Tab-separated table of N, CA, C and O in Angstrom:
chain	number	residue	atom	x	y	z
A	1	MET	N	151.392	95.061	98.937
A	1	MET	CA	151.091	96.059	99.949
A	1	MET	C	150.055	95.496	100.923
A	1	MET	O	149.091	94.884	100.521
A	2	ASN	N	150.289	95.727	102.176
A	2	ASN	CA	149.373	95.253	103.207
A	2	ASN	C	148.157	96.169	103.277
A	2	ASN	O	148.266	97.314	103.692
A	3	THR	N	147.001	95.676	102.858
A	3	THR	CA	145.804	96.519	102.843
A	3	THR	C	145.264	96.779	104.244
A	3	THR	O	144.342	97.556	104.407
A	4	LEU	N	145.843	96.139	105.257
A	4	LEU	CA	145.366	96.334	106.617
A	4	LEU	C	146.156	97.389	107.378
A	4	LEU	O	145.900	97.609	108.549
A	5	THR	N	147.122	98.039	106.739
A	5	THR	CA	147.901	99.072	107.414
A	5	THR	C	147.027	100.307	107.580
A	5	THR	O	146.685	100.978	106.616
A	6	ARG	N	146.659	100.574	108.848
A	6	ARG	CA	145.730	101.660	109.165
A	6	ARG	C	146.525	102.912	109.550
A	6	ARG	O	147.383	102.850	110.412
A	7	VAL	N	146.204	104.041	108.895
A	7	VAL	CA	146.997	105.258	109.035
A	7	VAL	C	146.169	106.412	109.601
A	7	VAL	O	145.021	106.622	109.198
A	8	LEU	N	146.781	107.153	110.522
A	8	LEU	CA	146.259	108.423	111.016
A	8	LEU	C	147.168	109.511	110.456
A	8	LEU	O	148.387	109.447	110.633
A	9	ILE	N	146.590	110.494	109.761
A	9	ILE	CA	147.361	111.584	109.166
A	9	ILE	C	147.228	112.816	110.059
A	9	ILE	O	146.113	113.241	110.372
A	10	VAL	N	148.365	113.374	110.454
A	10	VAL	CA	148.369	114.549	111.327
A	10	VAL	C	149.114	115.680	110.637
A	10	VAL	O	150.322	115.600	110.407
A	11	ASP	N	148.366	116.736	110.289
A	11	ASP	CA	148.957	117.908	109.635
A	11	ASP	C	147.981	119.067	109.798
A	11	ASP	O	146.766	118.860	109.762
A	12	ASP	N	148.488	120.274	109.968
A	12	ASP	CA	147.606	121.428	110.158
A	12	ASP	C	147.098	122.015	108.843
A	12	ASP	O	146.305	122.945	108.859
A	13	HIS	N	147.524	121.466	107.712
A	13	HIS	CA	147.041	121.945	106.410
A	13	HIS	C	146.055	120.940	105.803
A	13	HIS	O	146.466	119.835	105.424
A	14	PRO	N	144.784	121.305	105.692
A	14	PRO	CA	143.781	120.386	105.117
A	14	PRO	C	144.150	119.902	103.717
A	14	PRO	O	143.882	118.759	103.372
A	15	SER	N	144.796	120.755	102.922
A	15	SER	CA	145.147	120.347	101.556
A	15	SER	C	146.179	119.221	101.571
A	15	SER	O	146.091	118.290	100.774
A	16	PHE	N	147.160	119.277	102.500
A	16	PHE	CA	148.126	118.191	102.580
A	16	PHE	C	147.455	116.921	103.085
A	16	PHE	O	147.732	115.831	102.583
A	17	ARG	N	146.583	117.035	104.081
A	17	ARG	CA	145.890	115.839	104.584
A	17	ARG	C	145.107	115.165	103.459
A	17	ARG	O	145.139	113.942	103.321
A	18	ALA	N	144.439	115.954	102.638
A	18	ALA	CA	143.650	115.389	101.535
A	18	ALA	C	144.552	114.715	100.504
A	18	ALA	O	144.248	113.620	100.018
A	19	THR	N	145.670	115.346	100.184
A	19	THR	CA	146.614	114.778	99.224
A	19	THR	C	147.207	113.481	99.758
A	19	THR	O	147.285	112.476	99.042
A	20	ALA	N	147.644	113.503	101.011
A	20	ALA	CA	148.242	112.309	101.619
A	20	ALA	C	147.228	111.177	101.694
A	20	ALA	O	147.552	110.017	101.424
A	21	ARG	N	145.984	111.508	102.046
A	21	ARG	CA	144.920	110.499	102.113
A	21	ARG	C	144.747	109.833	100.751
A	21	ARG	O	144.741	108.606	100.648
A	22	ALA	N	144.587	110.628	99.707
A	22	ALA	CA	144.365	110.090	98.361
A	22	ALA	C	145.543	109.233	97.918
A	22	ALA	O	145.356	108.127	97.381
A	23	LEU	N	146.744	109.716	98.158
A	23	LEU	CA	147.950	108.990	97.738
A	23	LEU	C	148.069	107.664	98.480
A	23	LEU	O	148.282	106.624	97.863
A	24	LEU	N	147.935	107.688	99.795
A	24	LEU	CA	148.108	106.455	100.577
A	24	LEU	C	146.988	105.448	100.303
A	24	LEU	O	147.240	104.250	100.204
A	25	GLN	N	145.762	105.934	100.160
A	25	GLN	CA	144.661	105.016	99.848
A	25	GLN	C	144.865	104.373	98.480
A	25	GLN	O	144.612	103.175	98.321
A	26	ALA	N	145.355	105.131	97.519
A	26	ALA	CA	145.607	104.587	96.183
A	26	ALA	C	146.703	103.523	96.212
A	26	ALA	O	146.742	102.654	95.349
A	27	GLU	N	147.553	103.578	97.241
A	27	GLU	CA	148.659	102.628	97.342
A	27	GLU	C	148.394	101.535	98.378
A	27	GLU	O	149.314	100.862	98.841
A	28	GLY	N	147.133	101.359	98.763
A	28	GLY	CA	146.762	100.202	99.566
A	28	GLY	C	146.696	100.401	101.069
A	28	GLY	O	146.497	99.443	101.804
A	29	PHE	N	146.849	101.631	101.544
A	29	PHE	CA	146.725	101.894	102.968
A	29	PHE	C	145.288	102.269	103.301
A	29	PHE	O	144.558	102.769	102.446
A	30	GLU	N	144.884	102.035	104.538
A	30	GLU	CA	143.556	102.426	104.992
A	30	GLU	C	143.711	103.642	105.908
A	30	GLU	O	144.262	103.539	107.005
A	31	VAL	N	143.269	104.810	105.433
A	31	VAL	CA	143.349	106.020	106.247
A	31	VAL	C	142.126	106.048	107.154
A	31	VAL	O	140.996	106.119	106.686
A	32	ILE	N	142.365	105.952	108.464
A	32	ILE	CA	141.253	105.828	109.420
A	32	ILE	C	140.954	107.125	110.150
A	32	ILE	O	139.969	107.201	110.884
A	33	GLY	N	141.783	108.146	109.952
A	33	GLY	CA	141.511	109.410	110.622
A	33	GLY	C	142.498	110.485	110.248
A	33	GLY	O	143.537	110.220	109.634
A	34	GLU	N	142.123	111.715	110.621
A	34	GLU	CA	142.970	112.877	110.388
A	34	GLU	C	142.922	113.749	111.635
A	34	GLU	O	141.910	113.786	112.333
A	35	ALA	N	144.018	114.445	111.894
A	35	ALA	CA	144.082	115.384	113.012
A	35	ALA	C	144.858	116.611	112.558
A	35	ALA	O	145.744	116.514	111.708
A	36	GLU	N	144.505	117.767	113.137
A	36	GLU	CA	145.135	119.021	112.714
A	36	GLU	C	146.134	119.575	113.714
A	36	GLU	O	146.798	120.552	113.441
A	37	ASN	N	146.268	118.928	114.877
A	37	ASN	CA	147.243	119.402	115.863
A	37	ASN	C	147.647	118.252	116.790
A	37	ASN	O	147.109	117.149	116.698
A	38	GLY	N	148.582	118.521	117.676
A	38	GLY	CA	149.117	117.484	118.545
A	38	GLY	C	148.104	116.915	119.521
A	38	GLY	O	148.042	115.700	119.732
A	39	VAL	N	147.306	117.782	120.138
A	39	VAL	CA	146.298	117.321	121.105
A	39	VAL	C	145.310	116.377	120.424
A	39	VAL	O	145.004	115.293	120.926
A	40	SER	N	144.828	116.790	119.269
A	40	SER	CA	143.885	115.965	118.511
A	40	SER	C	144.536	114.659	118.054
A	40	SER	O	143.914	113.601	118.059
A	41	ALA	N	145.816	114.724	117.688
A	41	ALA	CA	146.532	113.523	117.247
A	41	ALA	C	146.603	112.491	118.365
A	41	ALA	O	146.340	111.304	118.144
A	42	LEU	N	146.957	112.929	119.564
A	42	LEU	CA	147.064	112.000	120.689
A	42	LEU	C	145.705	111.392	121.024
A	42	LEU	O	145.595	110.190	121.288
A	43	LYS	N	144.666	112.216	120.983
A	43	LYS	CA	143.304	111.738	121.278
A	43	LYS	C	142.867	110.701	120.232
A	43	LYS	O	142.370	109.631	120.571
A	44	GLN	N	143.051	111.033	118.955
A	44	GLN	CA	142.622	110.114	117.892
A	44	GLN	C	143.440	108.826	117.883
A	44	GLN	O	142.903	107.751	117.627
A	45	ALA	N	144.730	108.930	118.159
A	45	ALA	CA	145.564	107.718	118.190
A	45	ALA	C	145.069	106.786	119.293
A	45	ALA	O	145.030	105.566	119.109
A	46	LYS	N	144.687	107.354	120.415
A	46	LYS	CA	144.188	106.542	121.533
A	46	LYS	C	142.859	105.869	121.176
A	46	LYS	O	142.616	104.718	121.519
A	47	GLU	N	141.988	106.591	120.457
A	47	GLU	CA	140.667	106.066	120.106
A	47	GLU	C	140.690	105.113	118.913
A	47	GLU	O	139.961	104.127	118.879
A	48	LEU	N	141.529	105.414	117.909
A	48	LEU	CA	141.485	104.681	116.635
A	48	LEU	C	142.499	103.544	116.522
A	48	LEU	O	142.358	102.690	115.663
A	49	HIS	N	143.534	103.559	117.337
A	49	HIS	CA	144.580	102.523	117.312
A	49	HIS	C	145.160	102.313	115.916
A	49	HIS	O	145.131	101.201	115.380
A	50	PRO	N	145.728	103.384	115.303
A	50	PRO	CA	146.321	103.218	113.973
A	50	PRO	C	147.603	102.379	114.042
A	50	PRO	O	148.250	102.298	115.093
A	51	ASP	N	147.941	101.766	112.915
A	51	ASP	CA	149.214	101.059	112.802
A	51	ASP	C	150.343	102.068	112.582
A	51	ASP	O	151.468	101.860	113.012
A	52	VAL	N	150.005	103.140	111.862
A	52	VAL	CA	150.979	104.163	111.489
A	52	VAL	C	150.374	105.545	111.723
A	52	VAL	O	149.201	105.770	111.423
A	53	VAL	N	151.201	106.456	112.237
A	53	VAL	CA	150.819	107.862	112.326
A	53	VAL	C	151.774	108.638	111.422
A	53	VAL	O	152.985	108.647	111.655
A	54	LEU	N	151.215	109.231	110.363
A	54	LEU	CA	151.987	110.113	109.488
A	54	LEU	C	151.889	111.492	110.112
A	54	LEU	O	150.797	112.069	110.179
A	55	LEU	N	152.991	112.020	110.602
A	55	LEU	CA	152.982	113.143	111.530
A	55	LEU	C	153.839	114.301	111.048
A	55	LEU	O	155.054	114.162	110.891
A	56	ASP	N	153.199	115.448	110.842
A	56	ASP	CA	153.916	116.656	110.454
A	56	ASP	C	154.772	117.132	111.625
A	56	ASP	O	154.345	117.079	112.781
A	57	VAL	N	155.972	117.604	111.326
A	57	VAL	CA	156.870	118.092	112.373
A	57	VAL	C	156.361	119.406	112.962
A	57	VAL	O	156.424	119.623	114.168
A	58	GLN	N	155.827	120.280	112.115
A	58	GLN	CA	155.421	121.607	112.572
A	58	GLN	C	153.907	121.667	112.729
A	58	GLN	O	153.170	121.759	111.754
A	59	LEU	N	153.462	121.635	113.983
A	59	LEU	CA	152.041	121.707	114.313
A	59	LEU	C	151.789	122.979	115.127
A	59	LEU	O	152.703	123.508	115.754
A	60	PRO	N	150.536	123.461	115.159
A	60	PRO	CA	150.273	124.720	115.840
A	60	PRO	C	150.385	124.686	117.370
A	60	PRO	O	150.654	125.705	117.981
A	61	ASP	N	150.184	123.541	117.996
A	61	ASP	CA	150.218	123.522	119.460
A	61	ASP	C	151.561	123.048	120.012
A	61	ASP	O	152.222	123.740	120.744
A	62	PHE	N	151.995	121.851	119.680
A	62	PHE	CA	153.353	121.427	120.013
A	62	PHE	C	153.888	120.604	118.861
A	62	PHE	O	153.120	120.103	118.057
A	63	ASP	N	155.211	120.512	118.780
A	63	ASP	CA	155.788	119.946	117.560
A	63	ASP	C	155.620	118.434	117.450
A	63	ASP	O	155.313	117.745	118.417
A	64	GLY	N	155.824	117.957	116.242
A	64	GLY	CA	155.666	116.542	115.953
A	64	GLY	C	156.623	115.649	116.726
A	64	GLY	O	156.310	114.494	116.999
A	65	PHE	N	157.778	116.181	117.104
A	65	PHE	CA	158.721	115.382	117.889
A	65	PHE	C	158.131	115.051	119.256
A	65	PHE	O	158.262	113.934	119.749
A	66	GLU	N	157.462	116.033	119.867
A	66	GLU	CA	156.819	115.809	121.170
A	66	GLU	C	155.670	114.810	121.030
A	66	GLU	O	155.521	113.898	121.843
A	67	VAL	N	154.866	114.952	119.973
A	67	VAL	CA	153.770	114.012	119.733
A	67	VAL	C	154.328	112.609	119.519
A	67	VAL	O	153.834	111.637	120.105
A	68	ALA	N	155.376	112.489	118.717
A	68	ALA	CA	155.982	111.178	118.446
A	68	ALA	C	156.498	110.540	119.730
A	68	ALA	O	156.289	109.348	119.968
A	69	THR	N	157.158	111.336	120.567
A	69	THR	CA	157.687	110.821	121.830
A	69	THR	C	156.556	110.288	122.704
A	69	THR	O	156.652	109.201	123.276
A	70	ARG	N	155.474	111.044	122.782
A	70	ARG	CA	154.328	110.601	123.595
A	70	ARG	C	153.693	109.332	123.032
A	70	ARG	O	153.320	108.435	123.776
A	71	LEU	N	153.565	109.256	121.712
A	71	LEU	CA	152.942	108.079	121.090
A	71	LEU	C	153.796	106.828	121.254
A	71	LEU	O	153.269	105.739	121.484
A	72	THR	N	155.101	106.975	121.125
A	72	THR	CA	155.967	105.794	121.143
A	72	THR	C	156.401	105.383	122.544
A	72	THR	O	156.988	104.321	122.713
A	73	SER	N	156.100	106.201	123.542
A	73	SER	CA	156.492	105.839	124.906
A	73	SER	C	155.311	105.373	125.751
A	73	SER	O	155.465	105.071	126.926
A	74	GLN	N	154.130	105.297	125.149
A	74	GLN	CA	152.956	104.853	125.909
A	74	GLN	C	152.977	103.340	126.099
A	74	GLN	O	153.626	102.632	125.355
A	75	ASN	N	152.257	102.889	127.102
A	75	ASN	CA	152.146	101.446	127.350
A	75	ASN	C	151.205	100.817	126.336
A	75	ASN	O	150.319	101.481	125.804
A	76	GLY	N	151.385	99.541	126.096
A	76	GLY	CA	150.502	98.835	125.166
A	76	GLY	C	150.983	98.973	123.733
A	76	GLY	O	152.126	99.315	123.471
A	77	ALA	N	150.076	98.699	122.821
A	77	ALA	CA	150.423	98.748	121.400
A	77	ALA	C	150.731	100.189	120.990
A	77	ALA	O	149.959	101.097	121.259
A	78	GLN	N	151.864	100.357	120.362
A	78	GLN	CA	152.280	101.684	119.922
A	78	GLN	C	152.269	101.743	118.401
A	78	GLN	O	152.732	100.823	117.743
A	79	PRO	N	151.747	102.845	117.853
A	79	PRO	CA	151.800	102.974	116.397
A	79	PRO	C	153.223	103.282	115.937
A	79	PRO	O	154.022	103.835	116.688
A	80	ALA	N	153.524	102.903	114.721
A	80	ALA	CA	154.769	103.342	114.098
A	80	ALA	C	154.553	104.796	113.688
A	80	ALA	O	153.503	105.148	113.154
A	81	VAL	N	155.524	105.646	113.966
A	81	VAL	CA	155.403	107.063	113.624
A	81	VAL	C	156.359	107.380	112.482
A	81	VAL	O	157.538	107.041	112.531
A	82	VAL	N	155.809	108.014	111.439
A	82	VAL	CA	156.609	108.495	110.315
A	82	VAL	C	156.448	110.007	110.288
A	82	VAL	O	155.339	110.517	110.102
A	83	LEU	N	157.543	110.709	110.511
A	83	LEU	CA	157.515	112.172	110.500
A	83	LEU	C	157.620	112.697	109.078
A	83	LEU	O	158.246	112.068	108.220
A	84	THR	N	157.018	113.855	108.856
A	84	THR	CA	157.077	114.488	107.541
A	84	THR	C	157.145	116.001	107.718
A	84	THR	O	156.750	116.532	108.749
A	85	SER	N	157.671	116.674	106.708
A	85	SER	CA	157.765	118.130	106.744
A	85	SER	C	158.046	118.625	105.343
A	85	SER	O	158.552	117.877	104.505
A	86	SER	N	157.750	119.895	105.104
A	86	SER	CA	158.136	120.504	103.836
A	86	SER	C	159.626	120.849	103.865
A	86	SER	O	160.226	121.089	102.829
A	87	ARG	N	160.227	120.852	105.049
A	87	ARG	CA	161.668	121.073	105.184
A	87	ARG	C	162.406	119.751	104.992
A	87	ARG	O	161.829	118.679	105.091
A	88	ASP	N	163.693	119.837	104.766
A	88	ASP	CA	164.527	118.654	104.578
A	88	ASP	C	164.796	117.976	105.920
A	88	ASP	O	164.932	118.645	106.943
A	89	GLY	N	164.885	116.669	105.917
A	89	GLY	CA	165.127	115.920	107.137
A	89	GLY	C	166.430	116.281	107.825
A	89	GLY	O	166.542	116.209	109.048
A	90	SER	N	167.424	116.728	107.060
A	90	SER	CA	168.708	117.092	107.654
A	90	SER	C	168.586	118.313	108.558
A	90	SER	O	169.443	118.545	109.414
A	91	ASP	N	167.517	119.096	108.397
A	91	ASP	CA	167.286	120.259	109.260
A	91	ASP	C	167.036	119.851	110.710
A	91	ASP	O	167.171	120.676	111.605
A	92	PHE	N	166.642	118.611	110.928
A	92	PHE	CA	166.212	118.189	112.256
A	92	PHE	C	167.247	117.357	113.007
A	92	PHE	O	167.042	117.023	114.167
A	93	GLY	N	168.349	117.027	112.349
A	93	GLY	CA	169.423	116.290	113.012
A	93	GLY	C	168.922	115.044	113.718
A	93	GLY	O	168.132	114.276	113.166
A	94	PRO	N	169.363	114.839	114.979
A	94	PRO	CA	169.013	113.616	115.715
A	94	PRO	C	167.594	113.620	116.309
A	94	PRO	O	167.196	112.646	116.930
A	95	LEU	N	166.845	114.704	116.110
A	95	LEU	CA	165.507	114.783	116.713
A	95	LEU	C	164.578	113.670	116.239
A	95	LEU	O	163.751	113.173	117.001
A	96	VAL	N	164.698	113.271	114.974
A	96	VAL	CA	163.839	112.209	114.441
A	96	VAL	C	164.065	110.915	115.209
A	96	VAL	O	163.124	110.294	115.705
A	97	THR	N	165.321	110.515	115.355
A	97	THR	CA	165.646	109.273	116.061
A	97	THR	C	165.255	109.353	117.533
A	97	THR	O	164.665	108.420	118.077
A	98	ARG	N	165.569	110.456	118.174
A	98	ARG	CA	165.267	110.611	119.604
A	98	ARG	C	163.776	110.569	119.909
A	98	ARG	O	163.374	110.195	120.999
A	99	SER	N	162.951	110.952	118.941
A	99	SER	CA	161.502	111.008	119.165
A	99	SER	C	160.853	109.623	119.177
A	99	SER	O	159.696	109.493	119.550
A	100	GLY	N	161.581	108.599	118.733
A	100	GLY	CA	161.016	107.264	118.653
A	100	GLY	C	160.368	106.970	117.310
A	100	GLY	O	159.836	105.881	117.085
A	101	ALA	N	160.405	107.938	116.394
A	101	ALA	CA	159.817	107.750	115.064
A	101	ALA	C	160.629	106.733	114.268
A	101	ALA	O	161.826	106.570	114.470
A	102	ARG	N	159.949	106.049	113.339
A	102	ARG	CA	160.621	105.086	112.463
A	102	ARG	C	161.512	105.777	111.442
A	102	ARG	O	162.437	105.184	110.915
A	103	GLY	N	161.151	107.035	111.129
A	103	GLY	CA	161.939	107.748	110.138
A	103	GLY	C	161.236	109.001	109.675
A	103	GLY	O	160.235	109.424	110.257
A	104	PHE	N	161.769	109.570	108.608
A	104	PHE	CA	161.306	110.849	108.079
A	104	PHE	C	161.145	110.743	106.572
A	104	PHE	O	161.997	110.161	105.890
A	105	VAL	N	160.054	111.318	106.057
A	105	VAL	CA	159.823	111.403	104.612
A	105	VAL	C	159.460	112.847	104.292
A	105	VAL	O	158.483	113.368	104.843
A	106	PRO	N	160.227	113.520	103.416
A	106	PRO	CA	159.834	114.866	103.006
A	106	PRO	C	158.457	114.829	102.327
A	106	PRO	O	158.151	113.873	101.609
A	107	LYS	N	157.642	115.859	102.576
A	107	LYS	CA	156.294	115.867	101.989
A	107	LYS	C	156.320	115.681	100.476
A	107	LYS	O	155.470	114.991	99.921
A	108	ALA	N	157.298	116.287	99.816
A	108	ALA	CA	157.379	116.206	98.360
A	108	ALA	C	157.692	114.796	97.870
A	108	ALA	O	157.478	114.483	96.702
A	109	GLU	N	158.195	113.932	98.764
A	109	GLU	CA	158.568	112.569	98.376
A	109	GLU	C	157.648	111.510	98.983
A	109	GLU	O	157.948	110.321	98.932
A	110	LEU	N	156.536	111.945	99.559
A	110	LEU	CA	155.626	110.998	100.206
A	110	LEU	C	155.072	109.999	99.198
A	110	LEU	O	154.594	110.363	98.137
A	111	SER	N	155.164	108.717	99.563
A	111	SER	CA	154.557	107.657	98.763
A	111	SER	C	154.306	106.476	99.684
A	111	SER	O	154.928	106.353	100.746
A	112	GLY	N	153.413	105.623	99.277
A	112	GLY	CA	153.155	104.421	100.041
A	112	GLY	C	154.402	103.568	100.157
A	112	GLY	O	154.671	102.956	101.192
A	113	GLU	N	155.194	103.540	99.093
A	113	GLU	CA	156.420	102.746	99.094
A	113	GLU	C	157.408	103.264	100.144
A	113	GLU	O	158.008	102.486	100.879
A	114	ARG	N	157.569	104.595	100.227
A	114	ARG	CA	158.489	105.165	101.222
A	114	ARG	C	158.018	104.851	102.639
A	114	ARG	O	158.817	104.516	103.510
A	115	VAL	N	156.721	104.958	102.879
A	115	VAL	CA	156.182	104.636	104.199
A	115	VAL	C	156.418	103.164	104.505
A	115	VAL	O	156.880	102.799	105.598
A	116	GLN	N	156.134	102.289	103.544
A	116	GLN	CA	156.301	100.858	103.737
A	116	GLN	C	157.761	100.501	104.039
A	116	GLN	O	158.037	99.646	104.877
A	117	GLU	N	158.700	101.173	103.382
A	117	GLU	CA	160.121	100.937	103.628
A	117	GLU	C	160.471	101.211	105.091
A	117	GLU	O	161.244	100.486	105.699
A	118	LEU	N	159.895	102.272	105.651
A	118	LEU	CA	160.185	102.624	107.044
A	118	LEU	C	159.530	101.664	108.025
A	118	LEU	O	159.986	101.520	109.151
A	119	LEU	N	158.468	100.980	107.595
A	119	LEU	CA	157.770	100.044	108.467
A	119	LEU	C	158.438	98.670	108.487
A	119	LEU	O	158.257	97.910	109.426
A	120	SER	N	159.209	98.385	107.447
A	120	SER	CA	159.871	97.075	107.374
A	120	SER	C	160.963	96.990	108.419
A	120	SER	O	161.665	97.964	108.661
A	121	PRO	N	161.093	95.794	109.052
A	121	PRO	CA	162.129	95.640	110.099
A	121	PRO	C	163.533	95.799	109.559
A	121	PRO	O	163.821	95.622	108.448
């Protein structure tokens, strides 16, 4: 596992952010920040330059697809975006691909290995 993979976790539920942080750190990722909504996610991504943004689809201000599109269409270094939700990925159809995200991991199946699989070319 690459210990230099820096992650920004974006979710409006503090309990999920804490769980994801503990899980990813235990599996060799460096969690460099957390955000609770889309506006905060874009601001933190710009300031922290994460390698990966673990991004909830359902946020209180605008959805994760919009955040992913903005993150992956910016100039310069772009983070890899991994979308997550408590809903099944099939609920979102082509939205995951269209957003520029690397892929989708259901919250119940989140693991460092699943994230790493999506980051591999």
